PDB file of N, CA and C in Angstrom:
ATOM      1  N   MET J  30    -109.261 -48.398  23.686  1.00 52.00           N
ATOM      2  CA  MET J  30    -109.625 -47.432  22.698  1.00 52.00           C
ATOM      3  C   MET J  30    -108.342 -46.843  22.100  1.00 52.00           C
ATOM      4  N   PRO J  31    -108.183 -46.873  20.772  1.00 57.00           N
ATOM      5  CA  PRO J  31    -106.961 -46.342  20.166  1.00 57.00           C
ATOM      6  C   PRO J  31    -106.932 -44.818  20.246  1.00 57.00           C
ATOM      7  N   SER J  32    -105.735 -44.310  20.469  1.00 58.00           N
ATOM      8  CA  SER J  32    -105.597 -42.858  20.526  1.00 58.00           C
ATOM      9  C   SER J  32    -105.404 -42.307  19.112  1.00 58.00           C
ATOM     10  N   VAL J  33    -105.874 -41.112  18.925  1.00 57.00           N
ATOM     11  CA  VAL J  33    -105.764 -40.460  17.631  1.00 57.00           C
ATOM     12  C   VAL J  33    -104.495 -39.614  17.625  1.00 57.00           C
ATOM     13  N   VAL J  34    -103.664 -39.824  16.624  1.00 53.00           N
ATOM     14  CA  VAL J  34    -102.439 -39.045  16.498  1.00 53.00           C
ATOM     15  C   VAL J  34    -102.765 -37.819  15.652  1.00 53.00           C
ATOM     16  N   ARG J  35    -102.514 -36.667  16.218  1.00 54.00           N
ATOM     17  CA  ARG J  35    -102.807 -35.425  15.515  1.00 54.00           C
ATOM     18  C   ARG J  35    -101.522 -34.651  15.273  1.00 54.00           C
ATOM     19  N   ALA J  36    -101.503 -33.946  14.169  1.00 59.00           N
ATOM     20  CA  ALA J  36    -100.362 -33.087  13.881  1.00 59.00           C
ATOM     21  C   ALA J  36    -100.403 -31.904  14.833  1.00 59.00           C
ATOM     22  N   PRO J  37     -99.241 -31.446  15.265  1.00 57.00           N
ATOM     23  CA  PRO J  37     -99.235 -30.285  16.162  1.00 57.00           C
ATOM     24  C   PRO J  37     -99.799 -29.065  15.449  1.00 57.00           C
ATOM     25  N   THR J  38    -100.561 -28.288  16.184  1.00 61.00           N
ATOM     26  CA  THR J  38    -101.121 -27.080  15.595  1.00 61.00           C
ATOM     27  C   THR J  38    -100.092 -25.961  15.690  1.00 61.00           C
ATOM     28  N   LEU J  39    -100.070 -25.140  14.682  1.00 63.00           N
ATOM     29  CA  LEU J  39     -99.138 -24.020  14.653  1.00 63.00           C
ATOM     30  C   LEU J  39     -99.915 -22.725  14.777  1.00 63.00           C
ATOM     31  N   ASP J  40     -99.284 -21.748  15.372  1.00 76.00           N
ATOM     32  CA  ASP J  40     -99.918 -20.446  15.534  1.00 76.00           C
ATOM     33  C   ASP J  40     -99.802 -19.596  14.269  1.00 76.00           C
ATOM     34  N   ARG J  41     -99.037 -20.066  13.329  1.00 76.00           N
ATOM     35  CA  ARG J  41     -98.825 -19.304  12.112  1.00 76.00           C
ATOM     36  C   ARG J  41     -99.195 -20.154  10.898  1.00 76.00           C
ATOM     37  N   PRO J  42     -99.661 -19.529   9.848  1.00 81.00           N
ATOM     38  CA  PRO J  42     -99.980 -20.299   8.644  1.00 81.00           C
ATOM     39  C   PRO J  42     -98.707 -20.753   7.940  1.00 81.00           C
ATOM     40  N   ILE J  43     -98.805 -21.838   7.204  1.00 85.00           N
ATOM     41  CA  ILE J  43     -97.678 -22.349   6.431  1.00 85.00           C
ATOM     42  C   ILE J  43     -98.037 -22.215   4.961  1.00 85.00           C
ATOM     43  N   TYR J  44     -97.141 -21.618   4.192  1.00 89.00           N
ATOM     44  CA  TYR J  44     -97.376 -21.362   2.783  1.00 89.00           C
ATOM     45  C   TYR J  44     -96.456 -22.224   1.928  1.00 89.00           C
ATOM     46  N   SER J  45     -96.809 -22.369   0.681  1.00 92.00           N
ATOM     47  CA  SER J  45     -95.918 -23.036  -0.266  1.00 92.00           C
ATOM     48  C   SER J  45     -94.906 -22.011  -0.778  1.00 92.00           C
ATOM     49  N   LYS J  46     -93.838 -22.513  -1.373  1.00 94.00           N
ATOM     50  CA  LYS J  46     -92.821 -21.614  -1.921  1.00 94.00           C
ATOM     51  C   LYS J  46     -93.426 -20.731  -3.013  1.00 94.00           C
ATOM     52  N   ALA J  47     -94.300 -21.300  -3.819  1.00 94.00           N
ATOM     53  CA  ALA J  47     -94.935 -20.528  -4.895  1.00 94.00           C
ATOM     54  C   ALA J  47     -95.777 -19.379  -4.335  1.00 94.00           C
ATOM     55  N   GLU J  48     -96.452 -19.609  -3.217  1.00 94.00           N
ATOM     56  CA  GLU J  48     -97.256 -18.549  -2.597  1.00 94.00           C
ATOM     57  C   GLU J  48     -96.367 -17.420  -2.076  1.00 94.00           C
ATOM     58  N   ILE J  49     -95.211 -17.765  -1.531  1.00 94.00           N
ATOM     59  CA  ILE J  49     -94.296 -16.742  -1.024  1.00 94.00           C
ATOM     60  C   ILE J  49     -93.717 -15.931  -2.184  1.00 94.00           C
ATOM     61  N   VAL J  50     -93.369 -16.606  -3.268  1.00 95.00           N
ATOM     62  CA  VAL J  50     -92.855 -15.908  -4.451  1.00 95.00           C
ATOM     63  C   VAL J  50     -93.914 -14.950  -4.990  1.00 95.00           C
ATOM     64  N   GLU J  51     -95.154 -15.407  -5.056  1.00 97.00           N
ATOM     65  CA  GLU J  51     -96.243 -14.563  -5.555  1.00 97.00           C
ATOM     66  C   GLU J  51     -96.491 -13.369  -4.623  1.00 97.00           C
ATOM     67  N   PHE J  52     -96.430 -13.601  -3.318  1.00 96.00           N
ATOM     68  CA  PHE J  52     -96.613 -12.508  -2.358  1.00 96.00           C
ATOM     69  C   PHE J  52     -95.497 -11.471  -2.509  1.00 96.00           C
ATOM     70  N   ARG J  53     -94.269 -11.940  -2.699  1.00 97.00           N
ATOM     71  CA  ARG J  53     -93.136 -11.024  -2.900  1.00 97.00           C
ATOM     72  C   ARG J  53     -93.346 -10.196  -4.168  1.00 97.00           C
ATOM     73  N   ARG J  54     -93.759 -10.841  -5.220  1.00 97.00           N
ATOM     74  CA  ARG J  54     -94.010 -10.151  -6.490  1.00 97.00           C
ATOM     75  C   ARG J  54     -95.097  -9.083  -6.327  1.00 97.00           C
ATOM     76  N   ASN J  55     -96.188  -9.464  -5.686  1.00 97.00           N
ATOM     77  CA  ASN J  55     -97.285  -8.522  -5.483  1.00 97.00           C
ATOM     78  C   ASN J  55     -96.887  -7.357  -4.585  1.00 97.00           C
ATOM     79  N   THR J  56     -96.044  -7.619  -3.603  1.00 96.00           N
ATOM     80  CA  THR J  56     -95.582  -6.562  -2.708  1.00 96.00           C
ATOM     81  C   THR J  56     -94.735  -5.546  -3.469  1.00 96.00           C
ATOM     82  N   LEU J  57     -93.871  -6.039  -4.364  1.00 96.00           N
ATOM     83  CA  LEU J  57     -93.064  -5.124  -5.179  1.00 96.00           C
ATOM     84  C   LEU J  57     -93.943  -4.291  -6.110  1.00 96.00           C
ATOM     85  N   LEU J  58     -94.910  -4.929  -6.732  1.00 96.00           N
ATOM     86  CA  LEU J  58     -95.810  -4.194  -7.616  1.00 96.00           C
ATOM     87  C   LEU J  58     -96.604  -3.140  -6.847  1.00 96.00           C
ATOM     88  N   TYR J  59     -97.047  -3.492  -5.648  1.00 96.00           N
ATOM     89  CA  TYR J  59     -97.793  -2.567  -4.806  1.00 96.00           C
ATOM     90  C   TYR J  59     -96.914  -1.384  -4.393  1.00 96.00           C
ATOM     91  N   ALA J  60     -95.643  -1.660  -4.083  1.00 96.00           N
ATOM     92  CA  ALA J  60     -94.723  -0.600  -3.656  1.00 96.00           C
ATOM     93  C   ALA J  60     -94.531   0.431  -4.765  1.00 96.00           C
ATOM     94  N   ARG J  61     -94.565  -0.016  -6.001  1.00 95.00           N
ATOM     95  CA  ARG J  61     -94.346   0.903  -7.123  1.00 95.00           C
ATOM     96  C   ARG J  61     -95.481   1.908  -7.296  1.00 95.00           C
ATOM     97  N   ARG J  62     -96.598   1.671  -6.648  1.00 96.00           N
ATOM     98  CA  ARG J  62     -97.725   2.606  -6.742  1.00 96.00           C
ATOM     99  C   ARG J  62     -97.513   3.848  -5.885  1.00 96.00           C
ATOM    100  N   PHE J  63     -96.594   3.784  -4.941  1.00 96.00           N
ATOM    101  CA  PHE J  63     -96.357   4.893  -4.030  1.00 96.00           C
ATOM    102  C   PHE J  63     -95.239   5.780  -4.551  1.00 96.00           C
ATOM    103  N   PRO J  64     -95.314   7.074  -4.243  1.00 96.00           N
ATOM    104  CA  PRO J  64     -94.184   7.944  -4.591  1.00 96.00           C
ATOM    105  C   PRO J  64     -92.995   7.609  -3.685  1.00 96.00           C
ATOM    106  N   LEU J  65     -91.819   8.054  -4.093  1.00 96.00           N
ATOM    107  CA  LEU J  65     -90.631   7.809  -3.278  1.00 96.00           C
ATOM    108  C   LEU J  65     -90.884   8.302  -1.856  1.00 96.00           C
ATOM    109  N   GLY J  66     -90.495   7.489  -0.895  1.00 96.00           N
ATOM    110  CA  GLY J  66     -90.688   7.883   0.495  1.00 96.00           C
ATOM    111  C   GLY J  66     -90.768   6.672   1.400  1.00 96.00           C
ATOM    112  N   PRO J  67     -91.106   6.892   2.665  1.00 96.00           N
ATOM    113  CA  PRO J  67     -91.061   5.822   3.659  1.00 96.00           C
ATOM    114  C   PRO J  67     -92.051   4.686   3.408  1.00 96.00           C
ATOM    115  N   GLU J  68     -93.241   5.001   2.921  1.00 96.00           N
ATOM    116  CA  GLU J  68     -94.221   3.933   2.704  1.00 96.00           C
ATOM    117  C   GLU J  68     -93.767   2.995   1.588  1.00 96.00           C
ATOM    118  N   ARG J  69     -93.246   3.568   0.518  1.00 96.00           N
ATOM    119  CA  ARG J  69     -92.723   2.751  -0.581  1.00 96.00           C
ATOM    120  C   ARG J  69     -91.538   1.917  -0.098  1.00 96.00           C
ATOM    121  N   ASN J  70     -90.655   2.539   0.661  1.00 97.00           N
ATOM    122  CA  ASN J  70     -89.477   1.825   1.166  1.00 97.00           C
ATOM    123  C   ASN J  70     -89.873   0.659   2.068  1.00 97.00           C
ATOM    124  N   GLN J  71     -90.925   0.843   2.860  1.00 97.00           N
ATOM    125  CA  GLN J  71     -91.375  -0.221   3.756  1.00 97.00           C
ATOM    126  C   GLN J  71     -91.800  -1.456   2.956  1.00 97.00           C
ATOM    127  N   HIS J  72     -92.552  -1.250   1.897  1.00 96.00           N
ATOM    128  CA  HIS J  72     -93.001  -2.383   1.078  1.00 96.00           C
ATOM    129  C   HIS J  72     -91.832  -3.020   0.326  1.00 96.00           C
ATOM    130  N   ARG J  73     -90.901  -2.215  -0.123  1.00 96.00           N
ATOM    131  CA  ARG J  73     -89.729  -2.765  -0.800  1.00 96.00           C
ATOM    132  C   ARG J  73     -88.882  -3.588   0.172  1.00 96.00           C
ATOM    133  N   GLN J  74     -88.801  -3.147   1.432  1.00 97.00           N
ATOM    134  CA  GLN J  74     -88.039  -3.885   2.440  1.00 97.00           C
ATOM    135  C   GLN J  74     -88.688  -5.237   2.722  1.00 97.00           C
ATOM    136  N   ILE J  75     -90.001  -5.277   2.768  1.00 96.00           N
ATOM    137  CA  ILE J  75     -90.706  -6.544   2.970  1.00 96.00           C
ATOM    138  C   ILE J  75     -90.382  -7.503   1.825  1.00 96.00           C
ATOM    139  N   ALA J  76     -90.430  -7.010   0.595  1.00 96.00           N
ATOM    140  CA  ALA J  76     -90.123  -7.840  -0.565  1.00 96.00           C
ATOM    141  C   ALA J  76     -88.674  -8.323  -0.523  1.00 96.00           C
ATOM    142  N   ARG J  77     -87.778  -7.442  -0.119  1.00 96.00           N
ATOM    143  CA  ARG J  77     -86.364  -7.828  -0.027  1.00 96.00           C
ATOM    144  C   ARG J  77     -86.158  -8.914   1.035  1.00 96.00           C
ATOM    145  N   SER J  78     -86.829  -8.795   2.157  1.00 96.00           N
ATOM    146  CA  SER J  78     -86.724  -9.802   3.219  1.00 96.00           C
ATOM    147  C   SER J  78     -87.247 -11.149   2.744  1.00 96.00           C
ATOM    148  N   LEU J  79     -88.364 -11.128   2.027  1.00 95.00           N
ATOM    149  CA  LEU J  79     -88.892 -12.375   1.480  1.00 95.00           C
ATOM    150  C   LEU J  79     -87.915 -12.996   0.492  1.00 95.00           C
ATOM    151  N   GLY J  80     -87.264 -12.167  -0.303  1.00 95.00           N
ATOM    152  CA  GLY J  80     -86.256 -12.670  -1.238  1.00 95.00           C
ATOM    153  C   GLY J  80     -85.108 -13.334  -0.509  1.00 95.00           C
ATOM    154  N   SER J  81     -84.685 -12.754   0.599  1.00 96.00           N
ATOM    155  CA  SER J  81     -83.607 -13.352   1.403  1.00 96.00           C
ATOM    156  C   SER J  81     -84.033 -14.700   1.971  1.00 96.00           C
ATOM    157  N   LEU J  82     -85.272 -14.772   2.438  1.00 93.00           N
ATOM    158  CA  LEU J  82     -85.761 -16.030   2.986  1.00 93.00           C
ATOM    159  C   LEU J  82     -85.870 -17.105   1.902  1.00 93.00           C
ATOM    160  N   LEU J  83     -86.247 -16.712   0.713  1.00 94.00           N
ATOM    161  CA  LEU J  83     -86.368 -17.681  -0.382  1.00 94.00           C
ATOM    162  C   LEU J  83     -85.015 -18.257  -0.796  1.00 94.00           C
ATOM    163  N   LYS J  84     -83.941 -17.542  -0.532  1.00 95.00           N
ATOM    164  CA  LYS J  84     -82.598 -18.036  -0.852  1.00 95.00           C
ATOM    165  C   LYS J  84     -82.038 -18.935   0.239  1.00 95.00           C
ATOM    166  N   ASN J  85     -82.687 -18.959   1.402  1.00 94.00           N
ATOM    167  CA  ASN J  85     -82.216 -19.737   2.543  1.00 94.00           C
ATOM    168  C   ASN J  85     -82.897 -21.109   2.536  1.00 94.00           C
ATOM    169  N   LYS J  86     -82.180 -22.131   2.076  1.00 93.00           N
ATOM    170  CA  LYS J  86     -82.751 -23.473   1.935  1.00 93.00           C
ATOM    171  C   LYS J  86     -83.234 -24.046   3.270  1.00 93.00           C
ATOM    172  N   GLU J  87     -82.481 -23.832   4.331  1.00 92.00           N
ATOM    173  CA  GLU J  87     -82.869 -24.350   5.642  1.00 92.00           C
ATOM    174  C   GLU J  87     -84.194 -23.747   6.103  1.00 92.00           C
ATOM    175  N   TRP J  88     -84.349 -22.437   5.919  1.00 90.00           N
ATOM    176  CA  TRP J  88     -85.586 -21.785   6.318  1.00 90.00           C
ATOM    177  C   TRP J  88     -86.755 -22.319   5.491  1.00 90.00           C
ATOM    178  N   LEU J  89     -86.533 -22.452   4.184  1.00 91.00           N
ATOM    179  CA  LEU J  89     -87.596 -22.952   3.313  1.00 91.00           C
ATOM    180  C   LEU J  89     -88.043 -24.349   3.733  1.00 91.00           C
ATOM    181  N   ASP J  90     -87.088 -25.222   4.019  1.00 88.00           N
ATOM    182  CA  ASP J  90     -87.422 -26.587   4.419  1.00 88.00           C
ATOM    183  C   ASP J  90     -88.219 -26.627   5.720  1.00 88.00           C
ATOM    184  N   ALA J  91     -87.893 -25.723   6.634  1.00 87.00           N
ATOM    185  CA  ALA J  91     -88.548 -25.729   7.945  1.00 87.00           C
ATOM    186  C   ALA J  91     -89.886 -24.991   7.957  1.00 87.00           C
ATOM    187  N   ASN J  92     -90.098 -24.074   7.019  1.00 87.00           N
ATOM    188  CA  ASN J  92     -91.268 -23.195   7.130  1.00 87.00           C
ATOM    189  C   ASN J  92     -92.210 -23.180   5.946  1.00 87.00           C
ATOM    190  N   THR J  93     -92.004 -24.053   4.982  1.00 88.00           N
ATOM    191  CA  THR J  93     -92.913 -24.094   3.836  1.00 88.00           C
ATOM    192  C   THR J  93     -93.428 -25.504   3.625  1.00 88.00           C
ATOM    193  N   LEU J  94     -94.509 -25.576   2.888  1.00 86.00           N
ATOM    194  CA  LEU J  94     -95.060 -26.876   2.542  1.00 86.00           C
ATOM    195  C   LEU J  94     -94.189 -27.534   1.496  1.00 86.00           C
ATOM    196  N   PRO J  95     -94.102 -28.852   1.524  1.00 80.00           N
ATOM    197  CA  PRO J  95     -93.277 -29.550   0.514  1.00 80.00           C
ATOM    198  C   PRO J  95     -93.883 -29.449  -0.868  1.00 80.00           C
TER     199      PRO J  95
END
């Protein structure tokens, strides 16, 4: 009986680069709805981190869909 080769399952979802760019954009837009303060800064930090990851080619190759 032939064995079935399956792709390894991951505990985390894998997104395309376009989805990450869109999520970053939406996070920045959402942050602008808050007045200056910690909640706004938190959302801006998330967007900034995503921007850093998008500039890292090695990370993109390992963690996004082709």
